[in-house]
Short mmCIF file of C-alpha atoms in Angstrom, two decimals:
data_model
loop_
_atom_site.label_atom_id
_atom_site.label_comp_id
_atom_site.label_asym_id
_atom_site.label_seq_id
_atom_site.Cartn_x
_atom_site.Cartn_y
_atom_site.Cartn_z
CA MET A 1 126.65 84.98 77.94
CA SER A 2 122.89 85.26 77.46
CA ASP A 3 121.36 86.18 74.11
CA ARG A 4 120.01 89.37 75.70
CA GLU A 5 123.45 90.40 76.92
CA GLN A 6 124.80 89.87 73.42
CA GLN A 7 122.05 92.14 72.10
CA ARG A 8 123.04 94.80 74.61
CA LEU A 9 126.69 94.53 73.63
CA ASP A 10 125.89 94.68 69.92
CA PHE A 11 123.72 97.78 70.45
CA LEU A 12 126.34 99.57 72.53
CA ASN A 13 128.97 98.75 69.94
CA ALA A 14 126.76 100.05 67.12
CA VAL A 15 126.24 103.40 68.86
CA GLY A 16 129.87 103.86 69.80
CA LEU A 17 129.57 103.00 73.48
CA ALA A 18 131.21 99.57 73.57
CA GLY A 19 133.93 100.86 75.87
CA ALA A 20 131.63 102.48 78.43
CA ALA A 21 131.73 101.20 81.98
CA ARG A 22 128.40 99.67 82.99
CA ALA A 23 126.76 99.66 86.43
CA PRO A 24 123.26 98.28 87.11
CA LEU A 25 120.69 100.59 88.68
CA THR A 26 117.94 99.61 91.09
CA GLY A 27 114.87 98.37 89.21
CA ASP A 28 111.18 98.92 89.81
CA ALA A 29 108.06 96.75 89.64
CA SER A 30 108.30 96.37 85.86
CA THR A 31 110.22 94.18 83.41
CA ARG A 32 112.61 97.02 82.54
CA ARG A 33 116.19 97.25 83.70
CA TYR A 34 118.60 100.16 83.66
CA GLU A 35 122.36 100.60 83.67
CA ARG A 36 124.47 103.69 84.12
CA LEU A 37 127.08 104.03 81.40
CA THR A 38 130.27 105.99 82.01
CA THR A 39 132.29 106.85 78.94
CA ALA A 40 136.08 107.21 78.76
CA SER A 41 135.62 110.99 78.90
CA GLY A 42 133.61 110.68 82.12
CA ALA A 43 130.22 111.42 80.58
CA SER A 44 127.29 109.59 82.19
CA LEU A 45 124.36 108.07 80.29
CA ILE A 46 121.56 105.59 80.99
CA LEU A 47 120.92 102.33 79.14
CA MET A 48 117.22 101.44 79.13
CA ASP A 49 116.57 97.76 78.49
CA GLN A 50 113.00 96.58 77.85
CA PRO A 51 112.74 93.32 75.90
CA PRO A 52 109.67 93.74 73.64
CA ALA A 53 108.53 90.15 74.22
CA ALA A 54 108.67 90.40 78.02
CA GLU A 55 105.04 91.54 78.38
CA SER A 56 101.67 91.05 76.74
CA SER A 57 100.79 93.34 73.82
CA PRO A 58 99.84 96.97 74.36
CA ALA A 59 96.35 97.98 73.29
CA ASP A 60 95.65 98.74 69.67
CA PRO A 61 93.41 101.83 69.43
CA SER A 62 90.87 99.86 67.37
CA TRP A 63 90.39 97.03 69.85
CA SER A 64 87.01 96.62 71.54
CA PRO A 65 86.77 96.15 75.32
CA GLY A 66 86.24 92.43 74.74
CA ARG A 67 89.31 92.17 72.54
CA ARG A 68 91.36 94.07 75.09
CA LYS A 69 90.32 91.66 77.84
CA ALA A 70 91.24 88.71 75.63
CA GLU A 71 94.66 90.18 74.85
CA GLY A 72 95.72 90.68 78.46
CA TRP A 73 96.28 93.22 81.19
CA ASN A 74 98.35 95.71 79.20
CA ALA A 75 95.56 96.02 76.66
CA VAL A 76 92.86 96.34 79.33
CA ALA A 77 94.72 99.05 81.22
CA ARG A 78 96.12 100.71 78.10
CA LEU A 79 99.68 100.26 79.27
CA SER A 80 102.54 100.57 76.79
CA ALA A 81 104.11 97.19 77.65
CA GLY A 82 107.26 99.23 78.21
CA ARG A 83 107.73 99.89 74.51
CA ILE A 84 110.74 102.07 73.77
CA GLU A 85 108.84 103.89 71.03
CA ALA A 86 106.23 104.95 73.62
CA PHE A 87 108.93 106.39 75.87
CA ALA A 88 110.56 108.24 72.99
CA ALA A 89 107.28 109.69 71.71
CA VAL A 90 106.13 110.89 75.14
CA ALA A 91 109.60 112.33 75.80
CA ALA A 92 109.44 114.34 72.57
CA HIS A 93 106.02 115.76 73.52
CA LEU A 94 107.16 116.74 77.00
CA LYS A 95 110.34 118.38 75.70
CA GLY A 96 108.28 120.26 73.13
CA LEU A 97 106.39 121.87 76.02
CA GLY A 98 109.61 122.98 77.69
CA LEU A 99 109.48 120.22 80.30
CA SER A 100 112.45 118.04 81.16
CA ALA A 101 112.39 114.53 79.75
CA PRO A 102 115.66 112.71 79.04
CA GLU A 103 117.24 113.26 75.65
CA ILE A 104 117.18 110.12 73.51
CA VAL A 105 120.85 109.64 72.57
CA ALA A 106 120.39 106.39 70.64
CA VAL A 107 117.52 103.96 70.18
CA ASP A 108 116.76 100.52 68.73
CA ALA A 109 113.04 100.12 69.31
CA ALA A 110 112.87 96.67 67.68
CA SER A 111 115.35 95.36 70.25
CA GLY A 112 113.91 97.37 73.15
CA LEU A 113 117.11 99.28 73.87
CA ALA A 114 117.85 102.98 74.21
CA VAL A 115 120.56 105.25 75.57
CA LEU A 116 119.24 108.25 77.48
CA GLU A 117 120.47 111.43 79.05
CA ASP A 118 121.33 110.83 82.70
CA PHE A 119 119.39 113.08 85.07
CA GLY A 120 121.36 111.81 88.06
CA ASP A 121 120.16 110.38 91.35
CA ASP A 122 118.39 113.32 93.00
CA LEU A 123 114.96 111.76 93.14
CA PHE A 124 112.57 114.00 95.05
CA ALA A 125 112.05 111.27 97.63
CA ARG A 126 115.79 110.91 98.26
CA VAL A 127 116.64 114.61 98.48
CA ILE A 128 113.73 115.18 100.86
CA GLU A 129 115.01 112.33 103.02
CA ALA A 130 118.39 114.09 103.01
CA GLY A 131 116.81 117.30 104.32
CA ALA A 132 115.69 119.29 101.28
CA PRO A 133 112.47 121.26 101.93
CA GLU A 134 109.42 119.53 100.45
CA GLU A 135 107.23 122.44 99.46
CA PRO A 136 109.36 123.97 96.67
CA LEU A 137 109.77 120.55 95.07
CA TYR A 138 106.07 119.74 95.19
CA LEU A 139 105.04 123.16 93.92
CA ALA A 140 107.48 122.80 91.01
CA ALA A 141 105.96 119.40 90.26
CA VAL A 142 102.52 121.01 90.21
CA GLU A 143 103.83 123.70 87.85
CA ALA A 144 105.05 120.97 85.48
CA LEU A 145 101.58 119.40 85.55
CA ALA A 146 99.90 122.73 84.88
CA THR A 147 102.15 123.20 81.84
CA LEU A 148 101.27 119.73 80.61
CA HIS A 149 97.55 120.23 81.22
CA ASP A 150 97.44 123.57 79.43
CA ALA A 151 98.66 121.91 76.23
CA PRO A 152 96.48 119.94 73.81
CA ALA A 153 96.76 116.16 74.18
CA PRO A 154 97.43 114.88 70.63
CA ALA A 155 95.87 111.63 69.41
CA VAL A 156 99.28 110.53 68.13
CA LEU A 157 102.71 111.39 69.48
CA THR A 158 105.87 111.32 67.38
CA GLY A 159 109.36 110.65 68.71
CA ALA A 160 112.79 109.36 67.79
CA ALA A 161 111.47 105.81 67.37
CA GLY A 162 108.29 106.66 65.44
CA ASP A 163 104.64 107.32 66.25
CA TRP A 164 102.74 106.21 69.34
CA PRO A 165 98.99 106.62 70.05
CA LEU A 166 97.93 108.55 73.13
CA LEU A 167 95.01 106.41 74.27
CA THR A 168 92.29 107.46 76.69
CA TYR A 169 92.14 106.13 80.24
CA ASP A 170 88.59 105.00 79.57
CA GLU A 171 85.88 103.06 81.41
CA THR A 172 87.45 99.69 80.59
CA ALA A 173 90.83 100.74 81.95
CA LEU A 174 89.40 102.42 85.04
CA GLN A 175 87.11 99.50 85.89
CA GLY A 176 89.90 97.02 85.20
CA GLY A 177 92.11 98.86 87.65
CA ALA A 178 89.45 98.91 90.35
CA ASP A 179 88.74 95.22 89.82
CA LEU A 180 92.31 94.31 90.77
CA PHE A 181 91.18 94.88 94.35
CA VAL A 182 88.40 92.29 94.31
CA GLU A 183 90.56 89.88 92.32
CA TRP A 184 93.76 89.96 94.35
CA MET A 185 92.97 91.08 97.91
CA PRO A 186 91.23 87.80 98.79
CA ARG A 187 94.37 85.95 97.65
CA LEU A 188 96.42 88.01 100.06
CA ASP A 189 93.81 87.90 102.85
CA PRO A 190 91.72 84.71 102.60
CA GLY A 191 89.36 86.17 105.19
CA LEU A 192 87.97 88.40 102.46
CA VAL A 193 85.39 86.69 100.26
CA PHE A 194 83.64 88.56 97.44
CA ASP A 195 80.89 86.55 95.75
CA ALA A 196 79.29 87.45 92.42
CA ALA A 197 76.70 89.65 94.09
CA ALA A 198 79.39 91.57 95.98
CA ILE A 199 81.33 92.13 92.77
CA ASP A 200 78.19 93.40 91.02
CA GLU A 201 77.66 95.81 93.91
CA TRP A 202 81.32 96.85 93.68
CA ARG A 203 81.02 97.80 90.03
CA ALA A 204 77.72 99.59 90.53
CA ALA A 205 79.18 101.64 93.38
CA TRP A 206 82.14 102.77 91.27
CA ALA A 207 80.14 103.42 88.08
CA PRO A 208 79.54 107.18 88.64
CA VAL A 209 83.20 107.77 89.53
CA ILE A 210 84.36 105.87 86.47
CA ALA A 211 81.93 107.73 84.20
CA ARG A 212 83.23 111.10 85.43
CA GLY A 213 86.83 109.96 85.10
CA ALA A 214 86.36 108.87 81.51
CA ALA A 215 84.32 111.95 80.56
CA GLY A 216 86.95 114.22 82.09
CA ALA A 217 89.88 112.62 80.24
CA THR A 218 91.13 115.76 78.52
CA VAL A 219 94.88 116.03 79.25
CA MET A 220 97.99 113.94 78.96
CA ALA A 221 98.67 112.12 82.23
CA HIS A 222 102.15 110.86 83.10
CA ARG A 223 100.29 108.13 85.02
CA ASP A 224 103.00 107.32 87.58
CA TYR A 225 103.72 110.80 88.86
CA HIS A 226 105.25 110.68 92.34
CA ALA A 227 108.39 111.48 94.28
CA GLU A 228 110.24 108.36 93.14
CA ASN A 229 109.81 109.32 89.46
CA LEU A 230 110.69 113.02 89.69
CA ILE A 231 114.31 114.21 89.73
CA ARG A 232 115.59 117.56 90.97
CA LEU A 233 117.54 119.35 88.23
CA PRO A 234 119.14 122.34 89.98
CA GLY A 235 120.47 123.87 86.77
CA ARG A 236 117.00 124.37 85.29
CA ALA A 237 114.36 126.85 86.39
CA GLY A 238 110.69 126.44 87.30
CA ALA A 239 108.80 123.50 85.84
CA ALA A 240 111.87 122.54 83.79
CA GLY A 241 113.70 121.87 87.06
CA VAL A 242 111.56 118.73 87.47
CA GLY A 243 113.17 115.81 85.67
CA LEU A 244 110.49 113.41 84.40
CA ILE A 245 111.08 109.69 83.97
CA ASP A 246 109.03 106.48 83.72
CA PHE A 247 106.32 108.12 81.61
CA GLN A 248 105.97 105.53 78.84
CA ASP A 249 102.44 104.58 80.01
CA ALA A 250 101.08 108.10 79.45
CA VAL A 251 97.42 108.33 78.49
CA ARG A 252 94.74 110.95 78.02
CA ALA A 253 93.13 111.16 81.46
CA HIS A 254 91.36 113.38 83.95
CA PRO A 255 93.69 116.21 85.07
CA CYS A 256 93.36 115.15 88.69
CA TRP A 257 95.03 111.79 88.02
CA ASP A 258 98.65 112.83 88.31
CA LEU A 259 97.84 115.23 91.14
CA HIS A 260 96.46 112.55 93.42
CA SER A 261 99.32 110.22 92.47
CA LEU A 262 101.73 112.93 93.61
CA LEU A 263 99.89 114.16 96.70
CA GLN A 264 98.45 110.88 98.01
CA ASP A 265 101.64 108.93 97.43
CA ALA A 266 101.65 105.23 98.26
CA ARG A 267 105.36 105.31 99.09
CA ARG A 268 105.79 108.33 101.36
CA ASP A 269 103.72 110.57 103.59
CA VAL A 270 102.77 113.95 102.15
CA PRO A 271 101.48 116.25 104.91
CA ALA A 272 97.83 117.24 104.51
CA ALA A 273 98.81 120.92 104.65
CA LEU A 274 101.22 120.42 101.75
CA GLU A 275 98.56 118.59 99.75
CA ALA A 276 96.16 121.52 100.27
CA ARG A 277 98.87 124.07 99.39
CA ALA A 278 99.76 122.17 96.21
CA LEU A 279 96.12 121.97 95.13
CA ASP A 280 95.69 125.69 95.75
CA HIS A 281 98.77 126.30 93.61
CA TYR A 282 97.31 124.20 90.80
CA PHE A 283 94.03 126.13 90.86
CA ALA A 284 95.94 129.43 90.83
CA LEU A 285 97.87 128.30 87.76
CA ARG A 286 94.69 127.07 86.03
CA PRO A 287 92.03 129.58 87.20
CA ALA A 288 89.36 128.38 84.75
CA THR A 289 89.15 125.06 86.63
CA ASP A 290 85.86 124.37 88.43
CA ARG A 291 87.37 123.78 91.86
CA GLU A 292 84.33 122.09 93.44
CA ALA A 293 83.82 119.63 90.60
CA PHE A 294 87.55 119.00 90.35
CA LEU A 295 87.90 118.17 94.05
CA ARG A 296 84.91 115.81 93.87
CA ASP A 297 86.57 113.94 91.02
CA TYR A 298 89.95 114.16 92.75
CA ALA A 299 88.62 112.31 95.80
CA GLY A 300 86.68 109.76 93.76
CA LEU A 301 89.46 108.90 91.34
CA ALA A 302 92.05 108.93 94.12
CA ALA A 303 89.92 106.39 96.00
CA LEU A 304 89.61 104.25 92.88
CA ASN A 305 93.35 104.49 92.30
CA GLU A 306 94.02 103.47 95.88
CA ALA A 307 91.82 100.40 95.47
CA ARG A 308 93.77 99.66 92.30
CA ILE A 309 97.12 100.09 94.05
CA LEU A 310 96.06 97.77 96.88
CA GLY A 311 95.22 95.17 94.25
CA VAL A 312 98.55 95.72 92.49
CA PHE A 313 100.46 95.39 95.77
CA ALA A 314 98.54 92.23 96.66
CA ARG A 315 99.44 90.81 93.24
CA LEU A 316 103.10 91.74 93.66
CA ILE A 317 103.18 90.04 97.07
CA VAL A 318 101.21 86.90 96.20
CA ARG A 319 102.11 86.23 92.58
CA ASP A 320 105.52 87.85 92.24
CA GLY A 321 106.98 87.12 95.68
CA LYS A 322 107.72 90.76 96.57
CA PRO A 323 106.68 91.06 100.24
CA ARG A 324 108.20 94.54 100.63
CA TYR A 325 105.06 96.04 99.10
CA ARG A 326 103.08 95.07 102.20
CA ALA A 327 104.79 97.89 104.07
CA PHE A 328 103.12 100.45 101.78
CA MET A 329 99.59 99.14 102.24
CA PRO A 330 98.64 100.85 105.54
CA ARG A 331 99.39 104.25 103.99
CA VAL A 332 97.22 103.45 100.96
CA TRP A 333 94.39 102.26 103.21
CA ALA A 334 94.63 105.51 105.20
CA HIS A 335 94.26 107.57 102.01
CA LEU A 336 91.35 105.42 100.86
CA ASN A 337 89.55 105.62 104.19
CA THR A 338 89.85 109.42 104.14
CA ASN A 339 88.57 109.72 100.58
CA LEU A 340 85.59 107.45 101.32
CA LYS A 341 84.25 110.18 103.63
CA THR A 342 83.80 112.53 100.66
CA PRO A 343 80.19 113.36 99.73
CA GLY A 344 79.22 111.39 96.66
CA LEU A 345 81.24 108.31 97.59
CA GLU A 346 78.65 106.90 100.00
CA PRO A 347 77.90 103.82 97.81
CA VAL A 348 81.59 102.90 97.73
CA ALA A 349 81.95 103.54 101.46
CA ARG A 350 78.95 101.32 102.18
CA TRP A 351 80.46 98.55 100.07
CA PHE A 352 83.68 98.64 102.09
CA ASP A 353 81.78 98.72 105.36
CA ALA A 354 79.81 95.65 104.29
CA HIS A 355 82.65 93.61 102.80
CA VAL A 356 85.98 94.82 104.23
CA PRO A 357 85.78 95.51 107.97
CA GLU A 358 88.15 98.19 109.21
CA THR A 359 90.08 95.52 111.12
CA ARG A 360 91.13 94.08 107.75
CA ARG A 361 92.18 97.40 106.23
CA LEU A 362 95.85 96.94 107.08
#
């Protein structure tokens, strides 16, 4: 038996769940793992397992950009390193707004273990595949975002495992994400070569987009808001019918961030008409929004995020040996190519035309 398994057993024993049946759940691209626990009475719970030492340190709010780069990717990107206390604090904030985050049944943050309410398996992506109509689900997801965006984004969140800072998705994080493209795509496609001059041009082209993204960081962003992280909860009405998971990396960001993650999904096709309908719904729910400025930033930050995702997928394929992510890349390229036609993104579009021919955008 591994030391980690012994920790899991000790935790479950301490919280009165030693006798629960355990079944592993499918993982994601992170270092977390999950199990479904079934008690003797038939109740279902989720065991979240995130060893604290499995990743580099999360960013301290006081760290400079240089310190963050020295500390590693989690600090650069202002990721939580999967910390249980981050999950618990974000969950408490979401629940306080009337949104549906899992109840924290038991937690040992020092060990990176928690028992959560089980929202079941009705991920939006799965129930749509099974024939459920898309539009009501997506509009409910937009309603949940509008609720989140209408609330102040506190500097510090407090949950069952203590306090957690809500950091801003700032210039360092945005640029770091974009730079994953120029770092990792040539390792996946050796035909792409970006010299120092090309990288300087890359950063200059993105600078206005990044400046607007950082300046517009006014709301809490889930940060990984898409149909694989949203669960249909039929017993709850409106925005509360959207079960939220995988939100431990929440930051203060531009309100368009979660919208383009949802509507320009890397994993599934969202019809253009549904994207337009969902955006209209968002503007109706938040009528003070400057639609023109918002849509400009939506296209720019979506394009930047798509460059980031391509870099992440390249890294997962090359470094982590996960070739299945290649299948998602054509969809991401299609979104990026569309966004590059938006007025204001001409410098970025010219960079791609000069350095990544369309024949390599696969």
